[in-house]
Amino acid sequence: MSIRDKAFIVGVYEHPTRKADNISLAQLHAEVAHGALADAGLTKDAVDGYFCAGDAPGLGGLSMADYMGLRLRHIDTTETGGSSYVVHVAHAAEAIAAGRCDVALITLAGRPRAEGMATGTAPRSYGPTSPDVPFEAPFAPTVVNQYAMAAMRHMHEFGTTSEQLAWIKVAASQHAQHNPHAMLREVVTVADVVGSPMISDPLHRLDCCVISDGGGAVIVARPEVAKSLKRPRVTVRGAGEAVKHQMGGQVDLTYTGARWSGPAAFESAGVTPADIKYASIYDSFTITVLITLEDLGFCPKGQGGRFVSDGNLISGVGRLPFNTDGGGLCNNHPANRGGMTKVIEAVRQLRGEAHPKVQVKSCDLALAHGTGGSLATRHASATLILERS
Amino acid sequence: MAEATRTITAPTPTPETGPFWEAAAKGKLLVKTCTTCERPHHYPRPICPLCGSDRTEWKESSGRGAIYSYSVMRRASPPYVIAYVTLEEGVSMMTNLVDCDFDALRIGQPVRVVWTPSDGGPPVPMFTPS
């Protein structure tokens, strides 16, 4: 089933908070929903489909539908970590195309910073019933050291350098300086990144994304609804999703599920990487971006280091402007899940509503990509091709 | 037994992984192998994740392998090394590298298993340069 022109993104909203000391998790979800509906020019009574993931409190979608007073005929709480919301946009478009709902609301919110969570450096456990945990928890895997192993292997196989990875942070910081809400607005250099404290070899502090509170929401609507609204329309032209894991012990840390989700998205959209004017790429760490760009086909495998160097990801400078809001590396990473903000900035670019200093000229085709879980060992990759209508 | 410099979280054996941890207590590293497709897998499962067969059996590993990738967690106190080691039998497993100079480690380096006590559970397989 093709979803092209069957559904449109008509509303987006990014919560301005970066530390939500006095806002509850449920309230954050409701505030981003309220913001996205206002952006679209709709009220909550128009919503008949709701999408959320593991960050929602209580019974998830049921608790939030109760809290917000939603009357639903479609619900989808697909949980694929930080990529969930990229998946949700595709699922919402499919649900709308299938007649399951008319207006879909997708929300994300979280407050790891207010809760003092050591997001990246504290060993995480998903509980003893998770079958992988007994074979991993004794060895203290953290978010950062697992991504670090992917970076280490990439350097070993392809000669990728810390300086090349640093260029990704440099590009993000060049964009973030124009975003008044960004947590890190200071422009950094390659020397700043490689000179920052080593967290887990070879990833430095500035190779890591920020820890922030906040959230975001997206409204997807069927064409009749979208055309009745005053906002610019963005269509979901193509989408792909895939899961990559350890393959029973045949571990390969050098590629991600984007190797499959990317081609699926490009094929369904009928376009190629060369057609993309702007890309939102999930940037939990610099290495996440580099490997993803290779897997999506923006450059051959192993040449990501060369591709990202010398400002190639900086808007107005390079060939592939990325994460013009500053991304997770500089702007925010609400709930430790970056997929939502990737969709939102891509929509801003397609509407011509990005900051003028980073707005890509004639931006009519954009890509948004999410990576959820742990890079290369257990994650979902989700790719969207979005088009200005 | 290697010296642990931090508390090692005890693995919780399950019905299907009990034999792995019972062997661990005797210093033996087991790998689950499929008798249908004849391929090993890790972590151990009763149904082969590679071909779907329910005919799997335990085999003892040589305990030798090579570093696939690693990272020194400098931010931790004390620092430790997480790694994937590829066993001679062909499967890779998450582990720690211990009893070694962290700065002299390299990918591809040969390693051998050393059993390390966990906090109230069976010993866990870590590796050291051989």
Short mmCIF file of C-alpha atoms in Angstrom, two decimals:
data_model
loop_
_atom_site.label_atom_id
_atom_site.label_comp_id
_atom_site.label_asym_id
_atom_site.label_seq_id
_atom_site.Cartn_x
_atom_site.Cartn_y
_atom_site.Cartn_z
CA MET A 1 0.00 0.00 0.00
CA SER A 2 1.50 3.32 -1.05
CA ILE A 3 1.09 6.08 1.50
CA ARG A 4 2.19 8.88 -0.80
CA ASP A 5 -0.30 11.78 -0.70
CA LYS A 6 -2.64 9.69 1.47
CA ALA A 7 -1.66 11.54 4.66
CA PHE A 8 -0.08 14.87 5.56
CA ILE A 9 1.82 16.22 8.52
CA VAL A 10 -0.20 19.29 9.44
CA GLY A 11 1.04 20.16 12.92
CA VAL A 12 4.29 19.95 14.87
CA TYR A 13 5.41 21.25 18.22
CA GLU A 14 8.64 21.05 20.19
CA HIS A 15 8.44 21.81 23.90
CA PRO A 16 10.75 24.71 24.78
CA THR A 17 11.68 23.34 28.20
CA ARG A 18 15.01 21.60 28.69
CA LYS A 19 14.56 21.00 32.43
CA ALA A 20 11.03 20.24 33.55
CA ASP A 21 11.34 20.47 37.32
CA ASN A 22 7.76 21.58 37.82
CA ILE A 23 5.96 19.78 35.01
CA SER A 24 4.75 16.20 35.33
CA LEU A 25 5.36 13.65 32.61
CA ALA A 26 1.66 13.45 31.73
CA GLN A 27 1.44 17.23 31.61
CA LEU A 28 4.41 17.38 29.23
CA HIS A 29 2.64 14.95 26.89
CA ALA A 30 -0.52 17.04 27.05
CA GLU A 31 1.36 20.30 26.47
CA VAL A 32 3.09 19.04 23.34
CA ALA A 33 -0.22 17.65 22.05
CA HIS A 34 -1.84 21.03 22.72
CA GLY A 35 1.00 22.80 20.92
CA ALA A 36 0.87 20.61 17.83
CA LEU A 37 -2.92 20.88 17.58
CA ALA A 38 -2.66 24.68 17.83
CA ASP A 39 0.03 24.65 15.12
CA ALA A 40 -2.30 22.66 12.87
CA GLY A 41 -5.36 24.77 13.70
CA LEU A 42 -7.23 21.79 15.13
CA THR A 43 -8.76 20.94 18.50
CA LYS A 44 -8.40 17.70 20.40
CA ASP A 45 -11.88 16.64 19.37
CA ALA A 46 -10.56 16.14 15.83
CA VAL A 47 -8.10 13.48 17.04
CA ASP A 48 -9.30 9.93 16.53
CA GLY A 49 -5.93 8.15 16.38
CA TYR A 50 -3.23 8.28 19.04
CA PHE A 51 0.38 7.08 18.95
CA CYS A 52 2.87 6.99 21.80
CA ALA A 53 5.71 4.76 23.05
CA GLY A 54 7.44 3.62 26.21
CA ASP A 55 8.00 7.13 27.54
CA ALA A 56 4.27 7.59 28.22
CA PRO A 57 3.34 7.10 31.89
CA GLY A 58 1.17 4.41 33.45
CA LEU A 59 -0.68 2.29 30.94
CA GLY A 60 0.90 4.30 28.14
CA GLY A 61 -1.57 5.21 25.44
CA LEU A 62 -4.52 4.32 27.64
CA SER A 63 -3.39 6.52 30.52
CA MET A 64 -2.66 9.41 28.18
CA ALA A 65 -5.98 9.06 26.32
CA ASP A 66 -7.66 9.18 29.73
CA TYR A 67 -5.62 12.21 30.85
CA MET A 68 -6.16 14.18 27.65
CA GLY A 69 -9.77 13.12 27.15
CA LEU A 70 -9.19 11.66 23.69
CA ARG A 71 -11.94 9.75 21.97
CA LEU A 72 -10.12 7.22 19.83
CA ARG A 73 -10.92 4.67 17.18
CA HIS A 74 -7.28 3.83 16.55
CA ILE A 75 -4.34 3.39 18.94
CA ASP A 76 -0.75 2.29 18.26
CA THR A 77 1.85 2.14 21.04
CA THR A 78 4.65 0.60 19.01
CA GLU A 79 7.80 0.78 21.11
CA THR A 80 11.11 0.91 19.26
CA GLY A 81 13.05 3.20 21.62
CA GLY A 82 14.07 6.58 20.26
CA SER A 83 13.01 5.67 16.73
CA SER A 84 9.41 5.04 17.82
CA TYR A 85 8.06 8.41 16.65
CA VAL A 86 9.58 8.06 13.20
CA VAL A 87 7.88 4.66 13.00
CA HIS A 88 4.67 6.25 14.30
CA VAL A 89 4.53 8.81 11.50
CA ALA A 90 4.68 6.00 8.94
CA HIS A 91 2.15 3.91 10.86
CA ALA A 92 -0.15 6.92 11.17
CA ALA A 93 0.01 7.53 7.43
CA GLU A 94 -0.75 3.86 6.82
CA ALA A 95 -3.63 3.89 9.29
CA ILE A 96 -5.08 6.99 7.66
CA ALA A 97 -4.67 5.48 4.19
CA ALA A 98 -6.48 2.37 5.42
CA GLY A 99 -9.35 4.45 6.81
CA ARG A 100 -8.56 3.59 10.44
CA CYS A 101 -8.43 7.24 11.54
CA ASP A 102 -8.63 10.77 10.16
CA VAL A 103 -6.37 12.74 12.47
CA ALA A 104 -3.48 11.07 14.29
CA LEU A 105 -1.69 12.56 17.28
CA ILE A 106 1.84 11.38 18.15
CA THR A 107 3.45 12.46 21.42
CA LEU A 108 6.81 12.07 23.15
CA ALA A 109 7.88 13.51 26.49
CA GLY A 110 10.36 12.86 29.24
CA ARG A 111 12.23 14.40 32.15
CA PRO A 112 15.47 12.41 32.64
CA ARG A 113 17.32 15.60 33.58
CA ALA A 114 14.89 16.64 36.30
CA GLU A 115 15.06 13.08 37.59
CA GLY A 116 18.87 13.18 37.69
CA MET A 117 19.25 10.15 35.46
CA ALA A 118 22.81 9.13 34.49
CA THR A 119 21.56 8.41 31.02
CA GLY A 120 24.68 7.36 29.19
CA THR A 121 27.22 6.30 31.78
CA ALA A 122 25.30 4.22 34.32
CA PRO A 123 24.89 0.52 33.55
CA ARG A 124 21.36 -0.10 32.35
CA SER A 125 19.39 -3.23 32.90
CA TYR A 126 16.09 -4.08 31.32
CA GLY A 127 15.31 -6.63 34.04
CA PRO A 128 16.12 -10.28 34.64
CA THR A 129 13.34 -11.54 32.38
CA SER A 130 15.02 -9.97 29.35
CA PRO A 131 16.88 -12.98 27.90
CA ASP A 132 20.05 -11.07 27.01
CA VAL A 133 20.47 -9.45 30.44
CA PRO A 134 22.14 -12.34 32.33
CA PHE A 135 24.79 -12.51 29.60
CA GLU A 136 25.45 -8.77 29.57
CA ALA A 137 24.67 -7.10 32.91
CA PRO A 138 27.75 -8.61 34.65
CA PHE A 139 29.94 -6.70 32.17
CA ALA A 140 28.40 -3.27 32.86
CA PRO A 141 27.23 -2.23 29.42
CA THR A 142 26.18 1.41 29.29
CA VAL A 143 24.72 3.37 26.43
CA VAL A 144 28.01 5.12 25.76
CA ASN A 145 30.37 2.16 25.93
CA GLN A 146 28.23 0.10 23.58
CA TYR A 147 28.23 2.88 20.98
CA ALA A 148 31.94 3.31 21.66
CA MET A 149 32.58 -0.29 20.62
CA ALA A 150 30.85 0.42 17.30
CA ALA A 151 33.08 3.46 16.82
CA MET A 152 36.20 1.49 17.75
CA ARG A 153 35.40 -1.24 15.23
CA HIS A 154 34.59 1.31 12.51
CA MET A 155 37.95 2.97 13.09
CA HIS A 156 39.65 -0.43 12.91
CA GLU A 157 38.00 -1.53 9.67
CA PHE A 158 37.83 1.76 7.77
CA GLY A 159 40.42 4.07 9.29
CA THR A 160 37.79 6.49 10.61
CA THR A 161 39.33 9.08 12.94
CA SER A 162 38.21 11.01 16.02
CA GLU A 163 38.70 14.21 14.04
CA GLN A 164 36.25 13.03 11.40
CA LEU A 165 33.68 12.17 14.06
CA ALA A 166 34.25 15.59 15.59
CA TRP A 167 33.12 17.28 12.38
CA ILE A 168 29.61 16.00 13.09
CA LYS A 169 29.54 17.84 16.42
CA VAL A 170 31.06 20.92 14.80
CA ALA A 171 28.24 21.00 12.22
CA ALA A 172 25.59 20.56 14.93
CA SER A 173 27.09 23.40 16.95
CA GLN A 174 27.19 25.68 13.92
CA HIS A 175 23.42 25.17 13.66
CA ALA A 176 22.66 25.30 17.38
CA GLN A 177 24.14 28.79 17.76
CA HIS A 178 20.98 30.08 16.04
CA ASN A 179 18.53 28.12 18.22
CA PRO A 180 17.63 30.07 21.37
CA HIS A 181 16.29 26.89 23.02
CA ALA A 182 19.41 24.78 22.38
CA MET A 183 21.25 23.56 25.46
CA LEU A 184 24.67 24.01 23.84
CA ARG A 185 24.85 27.14 21.67
CA GLU A 186 28.57 27.63 21.69
CA VAL A 187 30.28 26.92 18.37
CA VAL A 188 32.95 24.26 18.83
CA THR A 189 35.94 23.20 16.74
CA VAL A 190 37.37 19.79 15.91
CA ALA A 191 40.11 20.51 18.48
CA ASP A 192 37.46 21.26 21.12
CA VAL A 193 35.77 17.90 20.53
CA VAL A 194 38.89 15.73 20.53
CA GLY A 195 40.23 17.72 23.47
CA SER A 196 37.13 17.14 25.61
CA PRO A 197 37.35 14.46 28.32
CA MET A 198 37.34 10.85 27.15
CA ILE A 199 34.18 9.10 28.34
CA SER A 200 34.59 5.69 26.77
CA ASP A 201 37.28 5.15 24.11
CA PRO A 202 37.05 6.56 21.46
CA LEU A 203 34.06 8.74 22.35
CA HIS A 204 34.73 12.06 24.06
CA ARG A 205 32.24 14.08 26.05
CA LEU A 206 31.46 16.21 22.99
CA ASP A 207 30.80 13.10 20.89
CA CYS A 208 27.77 12.51 23.13
CA CYS A 209 24.34 14.08 22.93
CA VAL A 210 22.91 16.26 25.67
CA ILE A 211 20.58 15.01 28.40
CA SER A 212 17.41 17.05 28.41
CA ASP A 213 13.78 17.12 29.38
CA GLY A 214 11.00 18.13 27.05
CA GLY A 215 9.09 16.52 24.27
CA GLY A 216 7.34 16.99 20.99
CA ALA A 217 4.25 16.11 19.05
CA VAL A 218 3.18 15.63 15.44
CA ILE A 219 -0.28 15.68 13.87
CA VAL A 220 -0.89 13.59 10.75
CA ALA A 221 -4.17 14.05 8.89
CA ARG A 222 -5.99 12.69 5.88
CA PRO A 223 -5.95 14.88 2.74
CA GLU A 224 -9.47 16.28 3.16
CA VAL A 225 -8.60 17.53 6.65
CA ALA A 226 -5.16 18.79 5.61
CA LYS A 227 -6.58 20.81 2.73
CA SER A 228 -9.07 22.52 5.04
CA LEU A 229 -6.24 23.89 7.18
CA LYS A 230 -4.11 26.97 6.63
CA ARG A 231 -0.76 25.36 7.39
CA PRO A 232 1.72 24.19 4.73
CA ARG A 233 1.27 20.50 3.96
CA VAL A 234 4.06 17.95 4.21
CA THR A 235 3.37 14.54 2.77
CA VAL A 236 4.86 11.26 3.88
CA ARG A 237 6.26 10.21 0.53
CA GLY A 238 7.96 7.02 1.64
CA ALA A 239 8.96 5.08 4.71
CA GLY A 240 10.98 2.10 5.83
CA GLU A 241 11.66 0.34 9.09
CA ALA A 242 13.95 -2.51 10.10
CA VAL A 243 15.36 -4.23 13.17
CA LYS A 244 19.02 -5.13 13.54
CA HIS A 245 20.34 -7.31 16.35
CA GLN A 246 23.21 -9.61 17.34
CA MET A 247 22.16 -12.33 14.92
CA GLY A 248 22.65 -15.14 17.40
CA GLY A 249 26.24 -14.14 18.10
CA GLN A 250 27.25 -13.11 14.57
CA VAL A 251 27.85 -9.61 15.88
CA ASP A 252 28.70 -6.90 13.33
CA LEU A 253 28.96 -3.40 14.77
CA THR A 254 29.79 -1.67 11.49
CA TYR A 255 26.28 -1.25 10.13
CA THR A 256 22.74 -0.55 11.31
CA GLY A 257 19.21 -1.36 10.23
CA ALA A 258 19.36 1.78 8.09
CA ARG A 259 20.94 -0.52 5.52
CA TRP A 260 17.42 -1.94 5.06
CA SER A 261 15.08 0.85 6.20
CA GLY A 262 16.82 3.39 3.94
CA PRO A 263 16.45 1.53 0.63
CA ALA A 264 12.86 0.60 1.57
CA ALA A 265 12.04 4.26 2.16
CA PHE A 266 13.78 5.47 -0.99
CA GLU A 267 12.12 2.79 -3.10
CA SER A 268 8.64 3.54 -1.79
CA ALA A 269 9.22 7.26 -2.36
CA GLY A 270 10.74 6.76 -5.81
CA VAL A 271 13.73 8.98 -5.03
CA THR A 272 17.45 8.51 -4.28
CA PRO A 273 19.80 9.93 -1.64
CA ALA A 274 21.04 12.45 -4.20
CA ASP A 275 17.54 14.00 -4.29
CA ILE A 276 17.48 14.78 -0.55
CA LYS A 277 17.93 18.47 0.28
CA TYR A 278 17.96 18.14 4.06
CA ALA A 279 18.42 15.20 6.45
CA SER A 280 17.50 14.81 10.11
CA ILE A 281 19.74 11.98 11.35
CA TYR A 282 19.44 10.59 14.86
CA ASP A 283 22.56 11.73 16.67
CA SER A 284 22.75 10.08 20.08
CA PHE A 285 26.50 10.10 19.42
CA THR A 286 28.62 11.31 16.52
CA ILE A 287 29.24 7.71 15.46
CA THR A 288 25.47 7.14 15.14
CA VAL A 289 25.32 9.78 12.41
CA LEU A 290 28.39 8.56 10.55
CA ILE A 291 27.31 4.93 10.32
CA THR A 292 23.72 5.90 9.48
CA LEU A 293 24.77 8.15 6.60
CA GLU A 294 26.73 5.27 5.10
CA ASP A 295 23.87 2.81 5.54
CA LEU A 296 21.34 5.20 4.01
CA GLY A 297 23.54 5.43 0.92
CA PHE A 298 24.71 9.02 1.17
CA CYS A 299 28.23 7.65 0.77
CA PRO A 300 29.80 4.19 0.37
CA LYS A 301 30.34 2.02 3.47
CA GLY A 302 33.52 3.04 5.21
CA GLN A 303 33.68 6.53 3.71
CA GLY A 304 31.46 8.24 6.27
CA GLY A 305 34.47 9.87 7.87
CA ARG A 306 35.45 11.58 4.67
CA PHE A 307 31.82 12.46 3.90
CA VAL A 308 31.18 14.34 7.15
CA SER A 309 34.50 16.22 7.14
CA ASP A 310 35.16 19.83 6.25
CA GLY A 311 31.67 21.07 7.03
CA ASN A 312 29.80 18.85 4.59
CA LEU A 313 26.84 18.66 7.02
CA ILE A 314 26.67 22.43 7.68
CA SER A 315 23.74 24.29 6.14
CA GLY A 316 24.89 26.74 3.49
CA VAL A 317 28.35 25.16 3.42
CA GLY A 318 28.12 21.43 2.71
CA ARG A 319 26.23 19.17 0.37
CA LEU A 320 23.96 17.57 3.02
CA PRO A 321 22.67 19.99 5.69
CA PHE A 322 21.71 17.95 8.76
CA ASN A 323 20.02 18.57 12.11
CA THR A 324 19.66 22.30 11.65
CA ASP A 325 18.09 22.70 15.11
CA GLY A 326 21.37 21.53 16.63
CA GLY A 327 20.06 17.98 17.01
CA GLY A 328 20.57 15.79 20.02
CA LEU A 329 24.24 16.73 20.07
CA CYS A 330 23.49 20.38 20.93
CA ASN A 331 19.77 21.16 21.11
CA ASN A 332 17.86 18.55 23.10
CA HIS A 333 17.21 14.84 23.52
CA PRO A 334 13.90 14.66 25.37
CA ALA A 335 13.28 11.38 27.21
CA ASN A 336 16.61 10.16 25.81
CA ARG A 337 14.69 9.60 22.59
CA GLY A 338 15.61 11.66 19.56
CA GLY A 339 13.22 10.49 16.84
CA MET A 340 10.49 13.05 17.43
CA THR A 341 12.70 16.10 17.14
CA LYS A 342 14.14 14.68 13.91
CA VAL A 343 10.69 14.68 12.34
CA ILE A 344 9.89 18.16 13.66
CA GLU A 345 13.00 19.86 12.24
CA ALA A 346 12.50 18.15 8.87
CA VAL A 347 8.95 19.55 8.77
CA ARG A 348 10.26 23.02 9.68
CA GLN A 349 12.72 22.82 6.79
CA LEU A 350 10.05 21.73 4.31
CA ARG A 351 7.73 24.53 5.47
CA GLY A 352 10.53 27.08 5.21
CA GLU A 353 10.17 27.70 8.93
CA ALA A 354 13.68 26.77 10.08
CA HIS A 355 15.84 29.59 11.43
CA PRO A 356 16.77 31.81 8.47
CA LYS A 357 20.48 31.23 9.14
CA VAL A 358 20.07 27.47 8.64
CA GLN A 359 17.06 27.27 6.30
CA VAL A 360 17.93 25.19 3.24
CA LYS A 361 16.99 26.96 0.00
CA SER A 362 14.16 25.38 -2.01
CA CYS A 363 13.88 22.56 0.50
CA ASP A 364 11.20 20.36 -1.03
CA LEU A 365 12.44 16.87 -0.10
CA ALA A 366 13.78 15.83 3.29
CA LEU A 367 14.71 12.66 5.14
CA ALA A 368 14.20 11.93 8.83
CA HIS A 369 15.86 8.92 10.40
CA GLY A 370 15.59 7.41 13.85
CA THR A 371 17.70 4.80 15.64
CA GLY A 372 16.16 3.27 18.74
CA GLY A 373 17.86 0.89 21.15
CA SER A 374 21.56 0.13 21.08
CA LEU A 375 23.46 0.80 17.89
CA ALA A 376 24.22 -2.32 15.86
CA THR A 377 23.31 -4.84 18.59
CA ARG A 378 19.59 -4.33 19.25
CA HIS A 379 17.87 -1.46 17.58
CA ALA A 380 15.15 -0.37 15.24
CA SER A 381 15.95 1.88 12.31
CA ALA A 382 13.20 4.00 10.82
CA THR A 383 13.43 6.22 7.76
CA LEU A 384 10.92 8.74 6.44
CA ILE A 385 11.03 10.61 3.15
CA LEU A 386 8.98 13.79 3.56
CA GLU A 387 7.97 16.17 0.79
CA ARG A 388 6.57 19.67 0.66
CA SER A 389 3.21 19.49 -1.02
CA MET B 1 40.02 -16.55 39.15
CA ALA B 2 40.57 -12.95 38.10
CA GLU B 3 40.32 -10.09 40.54
CA ALA B 4 37.27 -7.95 40.02
CA THR B 5 37.70 -4.28 40.73
CA ARG B 6 34.01 -3.55 40.88
CA THR B 7 30.91 -5.40 41.99
CA ILE B 8 29.92 -7.83 39.26
CA THR B 9 26.16 -8.06 38.88
CA ALA B 10 25.12 -11.68 39.35
CA PRO B 11 23.50 -13.31 36.33
CA THR B 12 20.08 -14.81 36.98
CA PRO B 13 19.99 -18.36 35.56
CA THR B 14 16.78 -19.36 33.82
CA PRO B 15 15.53 -22.89 33.08
CA GLU B 16 17.02 -22.83 29.59
CA THR B 17 20.36 -21.32 30.64
CA GLY B 18 20.90 -23.28 33.87
CA PRO B 19 23.46 -25.68 32.34
CA PHE B 20 25.56 -22.74 31.12
CA TRP B 21 25.90 -21.36 34.65
CA GLU B 22 26.35 -24.80 36.24
CA ALA B 23 29.27 -25.37 33.86
CA ALA B 24 30.57 -21.88 34.62
CA ALA B 25 30.83 -22.85 38.27
CA LYS B 26 33.17 -25.64 37.15
CA GLY B 27 35.21 -23.31 34.92
CA LYS B 28 33.76 -24.58 31.65
CA LEU B 29 32.49 -22.26 28.92
CA LEU B 30 29.58 -23.75 26.97
CA VAL B 31 28.25 -22.71 23.59
CA LYS B 32 24.84 -23.74 22.35
CA THR B 33 25.06 -25.43 18.94
CA CYS B 34 22.31 -26.43 16.56
CA THR B 35 22.37 -30.05 15.42
CA THR B 36 20.25 -29.17 12.38
CA CYS B 37 22.21 -26.28 10.85
CA GLU B 38 25.35 -27.16 12.82
CA ARG B 39 25.98 -23.51 13.71
CA PRO B 40 26.77 -22.22 17.22
CA HIS B 41 24.93 -19.28 18.76
CA HIS B 42 25.24 -17.09 21.83
CA TYR B 43 23.58 -16.29 24.25
CA PRO B 44 22.19 -19.82 24.56
CA ARG B 45 18.62 -20.63 23.54
CA PRO B 46 16.68 -23.90 23.22
CA ILE B 47 15.50 -22.94 19.74
CA CYS B 48 18.21 -21.97 17.26
CA PRO B 49 17.95 -18.24 16.37
CA LEU B 50 19.77 -18.90 13.10
CA CYS B 51 17.59 -21.62 11.54
CA GLY B 52 14.66 -22.06 13.91
CA SER B 53 15.34 -25.71 14.76
CA ASP B 54 14.57 -26.92 18.28
CA ARG B 55 17.45 -29.40 18.14
CA THR B 56 20.23 -27.68 20.03
CA GLU B 57 22.94 -29.05 22.26
CA TRP B 58 25.66 -27.76 24.60
CA LYS B 59 29.28 -27.92 23.47
CA GLU B 60 32.33 -26.92 25.44
CA SER B 61 34.26 -23.99 24.04
CA SER B 62 38.06 -23.89 23.96
CA GLY B 63 37.75 -20.63 25.86
CA ARG B 64 40.04 -18.99 23.33
CA GLY B 65 39.13 -16.17 21.01
CA ALA B 66 40.05 -12.74 19.70
CA ILE B 67 38.93 -9.19 20.51
CA TYR B 68 36.26 -8.06 18.02
CA SER B 69 35.88 -4.63 19.58
CA TYR B 70 36.35 -3.00 22.98
CA SER B 71 36.14 0.26 24.84
CA VAL B 72 37.78 1.47 28.02
CA MET B 73 35.08 3.07 30.14
CA ARG B 74 37.29 5.92 31.37
CA ARG B 75 34.41 7.74 33.00
CA ALA B 76 33.85 4.91 35.49
CA SER B 77 35.72 4.65 38.77
CA PRO B 78 37.64 2.45 38.49
CA PRO B 79 37.74 2.30 34.68
CA TYR B 80 36.91 -1.06 33.09
CA VAL B 81 36.97 -2.55 29.61
CA ILE B 82 33.85 -3.77 27.85
CA ALA B 83 34.39 -5.90 24.77
CA TYR B 84 32.99 -8.29 22.24
CA VAL B 85 35.19 -11.36 21.96
CA THR B 86 34.79 -13.76 19.05
CA LEU B 87 35.36 -17.33 20.24
CA GLU B 88 37.22 -19.88 18.13
CA GLU B 89 33.84 -21.58 17.71
CA GLY B 90 32.65 -18.53 15.75
CA VAL B 91 30.28 -16.67 18.06
CA SER B 92 30.85 -13.26 19.60
CA MET B 93 29.96 -12.51 23.20
CA MET B 94 29.87 -9.41 25.36
CA THR B 95 32.45 -9.54 28.13
CA ASN B 96 35.09 -7.60 30.03
CA LEU B 97 38.82 -7.65 29.41
CA VAL B 98 40.71 -7.97 32.69
CA ASP B 99 44.21 -8.44 34.11
CA CYS B 100 45.79 -6.42 31.32
CA ASP B 101 47.24 -3.06 30.35
CA PHE B 102 44.20 -1.20 29.03
CA ASP B 103 46.35 0.98 26.81
CA ALA B 104 48.00 -2.00 25.09
CA LEU B 105 44.77 -3.66 23.93
CA ARG B 106 44.02 -3.94 20.24
CA ILE B 107 41.30 -5.41 18.06
CA GLY B 108 42.22 -8.89 16.86
CA GLN B 109 44.35 -9.63 19.91
CA PRO B 110 44.12 -13.29 21.10
CA VAL B 111 42.45 -13.74 24.49
CA ARG B 112 41.44 -16.58 26.80
CA VAL B 113 38.61 -16.94 29.25
CA VAL B 114 39.08 -16.25 32.97
CA TRP B 115 36.26 -16.82 35.41
CA THR B 116 35.37 -13.94 37.68
CA PRO B 117 33.19 -14.16 40.81
CA SER B 118 29.88 -12.33 40.65
CA ASP B 119 28.00 -10.75 43.53
CA GLY B 120 26.21 -13.76 44.96
CA GLY B 121 25.82 -15.70 41.72
CA PRO B 122 27.86 -17.99 39.48
CA PRO B 123 31.22 -16.83 38.10
CA VAL B 124 31.06 -15.00 34.78
CA PRO B 125 33.32 -15.41 31.73
CA MET B 126 35.76 -12.56 31.26
CA PHE B 127 38.85 -12.59 29.05
CA THR B 128 42.51 -11.72 29.30
CA PRO B 129 45.23 -11.50 26.64
CA SER B 130 46.70 -14.97 26.06
#
